[in-house]
CSV table of C-alpha atoms and ligand atoms in Angstrom, one decimal:
chain,number,residue,atom,x,y,z
D,5,UNK,CA,6.1,-2.6,21.1
D,6,UNK,CA,2.0,-2.8,22.3
D,7,UNK,CA,-0.4,0.4,21.3
D,8,UNK,CA,-3.0,1.3,24.0
D,9,UNK,CA,-5.4,-2.1,23.0
D,10,UNK,CA,-2.3,-4.9,22.9
D,11,UNK,CA,-2.1,-4.7,18.9
D,12,UNK,CA,2.0,-5.4,18.2
D,13,UNK,CA,2.4,-3.0,15.7
D,14,UNK,CA,5.6,-4.0,13.8
D,15,UNK,CA,4.6,-2.4,9.9
D,16,UNK,CA,5.8,0.9,8.8
D,17,UNK,CA,4.5,2.0,5.3
D,18,UNK,CA,6.3,5.4,4.0
D,19,UNK,CA,5.0,7.7,1.4
D,20,UNK,CA,8.3,9.0,-0.1
D,21,UNK,CA,6.5,11.2,-2.2
D,22,UNK,CA,2.9,12.5,-3.7
D,23,UNK,CA,3.7,12.7,-7.5
D,24,UNK,CA,2.6,10.5,-9.3
D,25,UNK,CA,3.5,9.2,-13.0
D,26,UNK,CA,-0.3,8.1,-13.4
D,27,UNK,CA,-3.7,9.7,-12.6
D,28,UNK,CA,-6.7,6.6,-11.6
D,29,UNK,CA,-9.8,8.3,-11.6
D,30,UNK,CA,-10.2,6.7,-8.0
D,31,UNK,CA,-7.3,8.3,-6.5
D,32,UNK,CA,-6.5,11.7,-7.8
D,33,UNK,CA,-8.1,14.2,-9.9
D,34,UNK,CA,-6.2,14.7,-13.0
D,35,UNK,CA,-6.0,18.2,-12.8
D,36,UNK,CA,-4.9,18.3,-8.4
D,37,UNK,CA,-2.2,16.4,-8.8
D,38,UNK,CA,0.3,19.6,-10.3
D,39,UNK,CA,0.1,20.8,-7.2
D,40,UNK,CA,1.7,18.0,-5.4
D,41,UNK,CA,4.5,18.9,-7.4
D,42,UNK,CA,6.4,21.1,-5.1
D,43,UNK,CA,6.2,20.3,-1.5
D,44,UNK,CA,8.9,19.3,1.1
D,45,UNK,CA,9.2,15.9,1.7
D,46,UNK,CA,10.9,14.2,3.7
D,47,UNK,CA,14.8,14.3,3.0
D,48,UNK,CA,16.9,11.1,2.3
D,49,UNK,CA,18.2,11.6,6.1
D,50,UNK,CA,15.2,12.2,7.6
D,51,UNK,CA,14.1,9.4,6.7
D,52,UNK,CA,16.4,7.3,8.2
D,53,UNK,CA,16.1,9.0,10.9
D,54,UNK,CA,12.9,7.9,11.8
D,55,UNK,CA,12.7,4.9,10.9
D,56,UNK,CA,16.6,3.9,13.0
D,57,UNK,CA,13.4,5.6,16.2
D,58,UNK,CA,10.9,3.4,15.5
D,59,UNK,CA,13.5,0.3,14.5
D,60,UNK,CA,14.4,0.8,18.4
D,61,UNK,CA,10.9,0.5,19.2
D,62,UNK,CA,10.0,-2.6,17.2
D,63,UNK,CA,9.7,-1.4,13.6
D,64,UNK,CA,10.0,-4.6,11.4
D,65,UNK,CA,9.0,-4.7,8.4
D,66,UNK,CA,8.6,-1.5,5.6
D,67,UNK,CA,6.6,-0.8,2.8
D,68,UNK,CA,8.1,2.4,0.3
D,69,UNK,CA,4.8,3.7,-1.4
D,70,UNK,CA,3.6,7.1,-2.7
D,71,UNK,CA,2.0,8.8,-4.9
D,72,UNK,CA,5.1,6.8,-7.3
D,73,UNK,CA,8.0,6.1,-4.8
D,74,UNK,CA,9.5,4.8,-8.6
D,75,UNK,CA,9.4,9.2,-9.5
D,76,UNK,CA,12.0,9.3,-6.3
D,77,UNK,CA,15.7,9.7,-7.3
D,78,UNK,CA,17.0,8.5,-4.5
D,79,UNK,CA,14.6,5.1,-4.5
D,80,UNK,CA,17.9,2.6,-4.3
D,81,UNK,CA,20.0,4.3,-2.0
D,82,UNK,CA,17.3,5.1,0.2
D,83,UNK,CA,16.0,1.0,0.0
D,84,UNK,CA,19.9,0.3,1.0
D,85,UNK,CA,20.4,2.7,3.7
D,86,UNK,CA,16.5,1.2,4.7
D,87,UNK,CA,18.7,-1.9,5.0
D,88,UNK,CA,21.2,-1.0,7.3
D,89,UNK,CA,19.2,-0.2,10.4
D,90,UNK,CA,19.1,-2.9,13.2
D,91,UNK,CA,16.3,-4.2,13.6
D,92,UNK,CA,14.8,-4.1,9.9
D,93,UNK,CA,14.1,-7.4,8.6
D,94,UNK,CA,11.8,-7.2,5.4
D,95,UNK,CA,11.4,-3.7,3.3
D,96,UNK,CA,8.5,-4.1,0.6
D,97,UNK,CA,7.7,-0.9,-2.6
D,98,UNK,CA,4.2,-0.6,-3.4
D,99,UNK,CA,4.6,0.7,-6.8
D,100,UNK,CA,2.5,0.8,-10.5
D,101,UNK,CA,5.3,-1.1,-11.9
D,102,UNK,CA,5.5,1.7,-14.6
D,103,UNK,CA,9.2,2.2,-13.4
D,104,UNK,CA,9.9,-0.5,-12.2
D,105,UNK,CA,11.8,-2.9,-14.6
D,106,UNK,CA,15.3,-1.3,-15.1
D,107,UNK,CA,15.3,-0.2,-11.2
D,108,UNK,CA,14.6,-4.1,-10.2
D,109,UNK,CA,18.1,-5.7,-10.0
D,110,UNK,CA,19.3,-2.6,-7.9
D,111,UNK,CA,16.5,-3.0,-5.4
D,112,UNK,CA,17.2,-6.5,-5.1
D,113,UNK,CA,20.4,-6.1,-4.4
D,114,UNK,CA,20.8,-3.0,-2.0
D,115,UNK,CA,17.9,-5.0,0.5
D,116,UNK,CA,13.9,-5.4,-1.3
D,117,UNK,CA,12.4,-8.3,-0.1
D,118,UNK,CA,9.1,-8.1,-2.7
D,119,UNK,CA,7.3,-5.8,-4.2
D,120,UNK,CA,3.3,-4.7,-4.9
D,121,UNK,CA,2.2,-3.4,-7.8
D,122,UNK,CA,-1.1,-1.6,-9.4
D,123,UNK,CA,-2.7,-3.7,-11.7
D,124,UNK,CA,-6.2,-3.3,-12.1
D,125,UNK,CA,-6.8,-4.0,-16.0
D,126,UNK,CA,-4.6,-6.7,-18.5
D,127,UNK,CA,-6.6,-4.9,-21.4
D,128,UNK,CA,-4.5,-1.9,-22.8
D,129,UNK,CA,-7.5,0.7,-23.7
D,130,UNK,CA,-9.1,-0.3,-19.8
D,131,UNK,CA,-5.6,0.5,-19.0
D,132,UNK,CA,-5.7,3.6,-20.0
D,133,UNK,CA,-9.0,4.4,-18.9
D,134,UNK,CA,-8.3,3.9,-16.0
D,135,UNK,CA,-4.6,5.7,-15.5
D,136,UNK,CA,-4.7,7.9,-18.3
D,137,UNK,CA,-1.9,6.1,-19.4
D,138,UNK,CA,-1.6,3.3,-21.9
D,139,UNK,CA,1.9,1.6,-19.9
D,140,UNK,CA,0.4,-1.1,-19.7
D,141,UNK,CA,3.4,-3.3,-21.3
D,142,UNK,CA,5.5,-2.0,-19.2
D,143,UNK,CA,4.0,-2.7,-16.1
D,144,UNK,CA,3.7,-6.3,-17.4
D,145,UNK,CA,7.1,-6.8,-18.2
D,146,UNK,CA,8.3,-5.7,-14.7
D,147,UNK,CA,5.6,-8.1,-12.9
D,148,UNK,CA,8.0,-11.1,-15.1
D,149,UNK,CA,10.9,-9.3,-14.2
D,150,UNK,CA,9.9,-9.7,-10.7
D,151,UNK,CA,9.2,-13.0,-10.5
D,152,UNK,CA,12.4,-13.9,-12.2
D,153,UNK,CA,14.5,-12.9,-9.4
D,154,UNK,CA,12.9,-14.3,-7.2
D,155,UNK,CA,11.5,-11.4,-5.2
D,156,UNK,CA,8.0,-11.9,-3.9
D,157,UNK,CA,5.0,-10.1,-6.0
D,158,UNK,CA,1.3,-9.5,-5.5
D,159,UNK,CA,-0.8,-7.8,-8.2
D,160,UNK,CA,-3.8,-5.5,-6.4
D,161,UNK,CA,-6.6,-5.1,-7.4
D,162,UNK,CA,-9.8,-2.8,-7.6
D,163,UNK,CA,-13.0,-2.9,-9.5
D,164,UNK,CA,-14.2,0.0,-10.0
D,165,UNK,CA,-17.5,0.8,-11.5
D,166,UNK,CA,-18.5,-1.7,-14.2
D,167,UNK,CA,-14.7,-1.4,-16.3
D,168,UNK,CA,-12.8,-3.9,-14.7
D,169,UNK,CA,-15.6,-6.2,-13.6
D,170,UNK,CA,-15.5,-8.7,-16.1
D,171,UNK,CA,-11.9,-9.8,-16.0
D,172,UNK,CA,-12.1,-11.1,-12.4
D,173,UNK,CA,-11.4,-14.4,-13.7
D,174,UNK,CA,-8.3,-12.9,-16.0
D,175,UNK,CA,-6.6,-11.5,-12.6
D,176,UNK,CA,-8.2,-15.3,-10.9
D,177,UNK,CA,-6.1,-17.7,-14.2
D,178,UNK,CA,-2.4,-14.5,-13.9
D,179,UNK,CA,-2.0,-17.2,-10.8
D,180,UNK,CA,-2.1,-20.2,-12.7
D,181,UNK,CA,1.6,-19.8,-14.5
D,182,UNK,CA,3.0,-17.6,-11.9
D,183,UNK,CA,3.8,-17.4,-8.3
D,184,UNK,CA,2.1,-14.5,-7.3
D,185,UNK,CA,-0.4,-13.2,-4.8
D,186,UNK,CA,-2.9,-11.3,-6.6
D,187,UNK,CA,-4.9,-9.4,-4.3
D,188,UNK,CA,-8.2,-7.4,-4.9
D,189,UNK,CA,-8.6,-4.6,-2.8
D,190,UNK,CA,-12.0,-3.0,-1.9
D,191,UNK,CA,-11.8,0.5,-2.9
D,192,UNK,CA,-12.0,3.4,-0.2
D,193,UNK,CA,-14.6,5.8,-0.1
D,194,UNK,CA,-10.8,8.2,0.2
D,195,UNK,CA,-10.4,11.1,-2.4
D,196,UNK,CA,-12.0,10.0,-6.0
D,197,UNK,CA,-12.7,6.6,-4.6
D,198,UNK,CA,-15.4,8.5,-2.6
D,199,UNK,CA,-16.8,9.3,-6.7
D,200,UNK,CA,-17.1,5.8,-8.2
D,201,UNK,CA,-18.9,2.6,-7.3
D,202,UNK,CA,-16.5,-0.4,-6.0
D,203,UNK,CA,-17.1,-4.2,-5.7
D,204,UNK,CA,-17.4,-5.8,-2.3
D,205,UNK,CA,-15.2,-9.2,-2.2
D,206,UNK,CA,-17.9,-11.2,-1.4
D,207,UNK,CA,-19.1,-9.9,-4.7
D,208,UNK,CA,-16.3,-11.5,-6.1
D,209,UNK,CA,-15.5,-14.4,-4.1
D,210,UNK,CA,-18.9,-15.3,-6.1
D,211,UNK,CA,-17.3,-15.0,-9.5
D,212,UNK,CA,-14.4,-17.0,-8.3
D,213,UNK,CA,-16.2,-19.6,-7.1
D,214,UNK,CA,-18.9,-20.5,-10.2
D,215,UNK,CA,-16.1,-19.9,-12.3
D,216,UNK,CA,-13.5,-22.6,-10.4
D,217,UNK,CA,-14.3,-25.0,-9.1
D,218,UNK,CA,-12.0,-26.8,-6.8
D,219,UNK,CA,-10.6,-23.7,-4.3
D,220,UNK,CA,-8.9,-23.8,-1.6
D,221,UNK,CA,-9.0,-21.8,1.2
D,222,UNK,CA,-5.4,-20.8,3.1
D,223,UNK,CA,-4.0,-21.0,6.2
D,224,UNK,CA,-3.5,-17.4,7.8
D,225,UNK,CA,-0.9,-16.8,9.4
D,226,UNK,CA,0.4,-13.7,11.1
D,227,UNK,CA,2.1,-12.0,8.5
D,228,UNK,CA,-0.1,-12.3,6.1
D,229,UNK,CA,-1.7,-9.1,7.1
D,230,UNK,CA,-4.8,-8.4,7.3
D,231,UNK,CA,-6.3,-9.9,3.4
D,232,UNK,CA,-7.4,-13.4,3.5
D,233,UNK,CA,-6.3,-16.2,0.5
D,234,UNK,CA,-7.6,-18.9,-1.6
D,235,UNK,CA,-5.8,-21.4,-4.1
D,236,UNK,CA,-7.5,-22.7,-7.0
D,237,UNK,CA,-6.1,-26.4,-7.0
D,238,UNK,CA,-3.0,-26.6,-9.5
D,239,UNK,CA,-2.8,-22.9,-9.7
D,240,UNK,CA,1.4,-21.5,-8.8
D,241,UNK,CA,0.4,-18.3,-6.8
D,242,UNK,CA,-3.1,-18.1,-5.1
D,243,UNK,CA,-5.3,-14.9,-4.7
D,244,UNK,CA,-6.7,-12.8,-2.3
D,245,UNK,CA,-9.1,-10.3,-0.9
D,246,UNK,CA,-8.4,-7.2,1.7
D,247,UNK,CA,-11.6,-5.6,2.3
D,248,UNK,CA,-11.7,-2.5,4.6
D,249,UNK,CA,-15.4,-1.6,3.3
D,250,UNK,CA,-16.9,-5.2,4.4
D,251,UNK,CA,-15.3,-6.7,6.9
D,252,UNK,CA,-13.1,-4.0,9.3
D,253,UNK,CA,-8.9,-5.7,10.4
D,254,UNK,CA,-8.6,-3.1,12.8
D,255,UNK,CA,-8.3,-5.3,15.4
D,256,UNK,CA,-5.4,-7.1,13.4
D,257,UNK,CA,-4.3,-3.6,13.2
D,258,UNK,CA,-0.2,-3.8,12.8
D,259,UNK,CA,0.6,-0.7,11.2
D,260,UNK,CA,1.3,3.3,11.2
D,261,UNK,CA,2.3,5.5,8.2
D,262,UNK,CA,4.4,8.9,7.9
D,263,UNK,CA,3.5,11.4,5.1
D,264,UNK,CA,6.3,12.0,2.3
D,265,UNK,CA,5.6,15.4,4.0
D,266,UNK,CA,6.7,13.6,7.6
D,267,UNK,CA,3.5,13.5,9.6
D,268,UNK,CA,3.6,10.0,11.3
D,269,UNK,CA,-0.1,9.2,10.9
D,270,UNK,CA,-2.0,7.0,13.5
D,271,UNK,CA,-4.3,5.3,11.1
D,272,UNK,CA,-5.5,5.8,7.4
D,273,UNK,CA,-9.5,7.1,8.2
D,274,UNK,CA,-8.2,9.6,10.8
D,275,UNK,CA,-6.2,13.4,10.7
D,276,UNK,CA,-4.2,13.3,13.7
D,277,UNK,CA,-1.0,12.1,14.0
D,278,UNK,CA,2.1,13.6,14.9
D,279,UNK,CA,4.2,15.8,12.7
D,280,UNK,CA,7.3,14.6,13.3
D,281,UNK,CA,8.9,17.2,10.1
D,282,UNK,CA,8.5,20.3,11.9
D,283,UNK,CA,10.4,18.6,15.2
D,284,UNK,CA,13.1,17.6,13.1
D,285,UNK,CA,13.0,21.3,11.7
D,286,UNK,CA,13.2,22.0,15.5
D,287,UNK,CA,16.0,20.3,16.1
D,288,UNK,CA,14.3,17.4,17.7
D,289,UNK,CA,17.0,15.5,19.5
D,290,UNK,CA,16.6,11.5,18.9
D,291,UNK,CA,15.3,10.6,22.3
D,292,UNK,CA,12.2,12.8,21.7
D,293,UNK,CA,12.5,11.4,18.5
D,294,UNK,CA,11.7,8.3,19.6
D,295,UNK,CA,9.5,9.3,22.5
D,296,UNK,CA,7.4,10.7,19.9
D,297,UNK,CA,6.8,8.1,17.6
D,298,UNK,CA,5.9,5.8,21.4
D,299,UNK,CA,3.6,7.8,22.1
D,300,UNK,CA,1.3,7.9,18.1
D,301,UNK,CA,1.8,4.9,18.1
D,302,UNK,CA,0.8,3.6,21.9
D,303,UNK,CA,-2.5,6.1,21.0
D,304,UNK,CA,-3.5,3.8,17.7
D,305,UNK,CA,-7.9,4.6,17.0
D,306,UNK,CA,-9.4,0.9,17.6
D,307,UNK,CA,-11.4,1.1,14.5
D,308,UNK,CA,-12.1,3.2,11.5
D,309,UNK,CA,-15.4,3.6,10.3
D,310,UNK,CA,-15.2,4.2,6.7
D,311,UNK,CA,-18.6,4.2,6.1
D,312,UNK,CA,-19.4,6.6,8.8
D,313,UNK,CA,-19.4,10.7,9.7
D,314,UNK,CA,-16.4,11.3,12.6
D,315,UNK,CA,-14.4,14.0,13.9
D,316,UNK,CA,-11.5,13.7,12.5
D,317,UNK,CA,-11.6,12.2,9.6
D,318,UNK,CA,-9.0,11.8,7.4
D,319,UNK,CA,-9.8,14.1,3.9
D,320,UNK,CA,-6.4,13.8,1.8
D,321,UNK,CA,-6.1,11.3,-1.1
D,322,UNK,CA,-4.8,8.1,-1.3
D,323,UNK,CA,-1.6,9.6,-3.5
D,324,UNK,CA,-0.9,11.7,-0.2
D,325,UNK,CA,-1.8,9.1,2.6
D,326,UNK,CA,0.0,6.6,0.6
D,327,UNK,CA,-2.3,4.4,-0.5
F,405,SAM,N1,2.1,4.5,-6.9
F,405,SAM,C1,2.0,4.0,-6.4
F,405,SAM,C2,1.0,2.1,-6.8
F,405,SAM,O1,0.1,2.3,-8.0
F,405,SAM,O2,0.8,1.2,-6.6
F,405,SAM,C3,1.9,3.2,-4.9
F,405,SAM,C4,0.8,4.6,-4.9
F,405,SAM,S1,-1.0,4.2,-4.8
F,405,SAM,C5,-2.4,5.3,-4.0
F,405,SAM,C6,-1.5,2.6,-3.1
F,405,SAM,C7,-2.8,1.6,-4.0
F,405,SAM,O3,-3.3,2.7,-3.7
F,405,SAM,C8,-2.6,1.3,-4.9
F,405,SAM,O4,-3.0,-0.1,-5.2
F,405,SAM,C9,-4.5,2.2,-5.5
F,405,SAM,O5,-4.9,1.3,-6.2
F,405,SAM,C10,-4.9,2.0,-4.0
F,405,SAM,N2,-6.1,3.6,-3.7
F,405,SAM,C11,-6.0,4.4,-4.7
F,405,SAM,N3,-6.9,5.0,-3.8
F,405,SAM,C12,-7.8,3.5,-4.1
F,405,SAM,C13,-9.1,3.6,-3.2
F,405,SAM,N4,-9.8,5.0,-3.0
F,405,SAM,N5,-9.8,2.6,-3.1
F,405,SAM,C14,-9.3,1.9,-2.7
F,405,SAM,N6,-7.7,1.8,-3.4
F,405,SAM,C15,-6.5,2.6,-3.4
């Protein structure tokens, strides 16, 4: 459906838990995480009811995220049931990859289209410094398994302080022999992200241009989302740039977000939206649920203002919103 700024909204991101098996330094405070464990998350049935009405309104693409979505025990069956909903064409998952390898075959069988794997360092000690866990080898083997199953694979990389800036070229080189996309995402001032320094994608691109001669700029299509892509000539994969800080892409925004506690958010940056869980608890019927979702989508804000003070600014951590 169209929102009031005539943007077609066809993409729903669903956070299915706030819990995570890593604790990335720019995402979550080490001590805060334990407070998230006992929250009441949307059940599988509740998620299916909401997605069904979203699909009636024109949502075609689903991304499952978190927290870490693979810590949820019902993740395979949830994806299988979402895949049965009329109108849903693509289902993706965003994961840190630690638990992914052994779940991939079943996830694919149940309808998963592709995986976005978050990976900020290819060096074991730095991976541990950034995530507070020594799990790099599990993530790397999950990437290879996903490729061997012909799933679409994207690697999401955030450059944080000076910890991993010197690995930009190593990440580009990952696309040499592997058919995957590495995407550099600018650090946003959300949660623990406020305490760290990001690197603009302009600077990342400059570093890449200094190191590779033949870079092609790839044509964007509507389905590629906010990323801009390049390819180093003869490399199998490509490199993308998602730049929420240095270049606002809100006029092309096509998404809404459902938090694990059942709050339908209009925008990553603002706290407002609709508390669908509360309505479900009070027995809302499908027609009124659809109406509530329709009103929320229609009233999406025009744009975010990450770098300015404004009312209703989101104060939650990224693992709560669903990054
Ligand atoms: N656990 C899953 C994962 O690691 O992919 C899904 C949730 S995690 C919050 C999703 C993504 O958000 C990760 O790629 C992470 O790097 C990113 N992220 C977290 N905090 C961020 C911030 N302040 N700015 C930019 N990206 C952030």
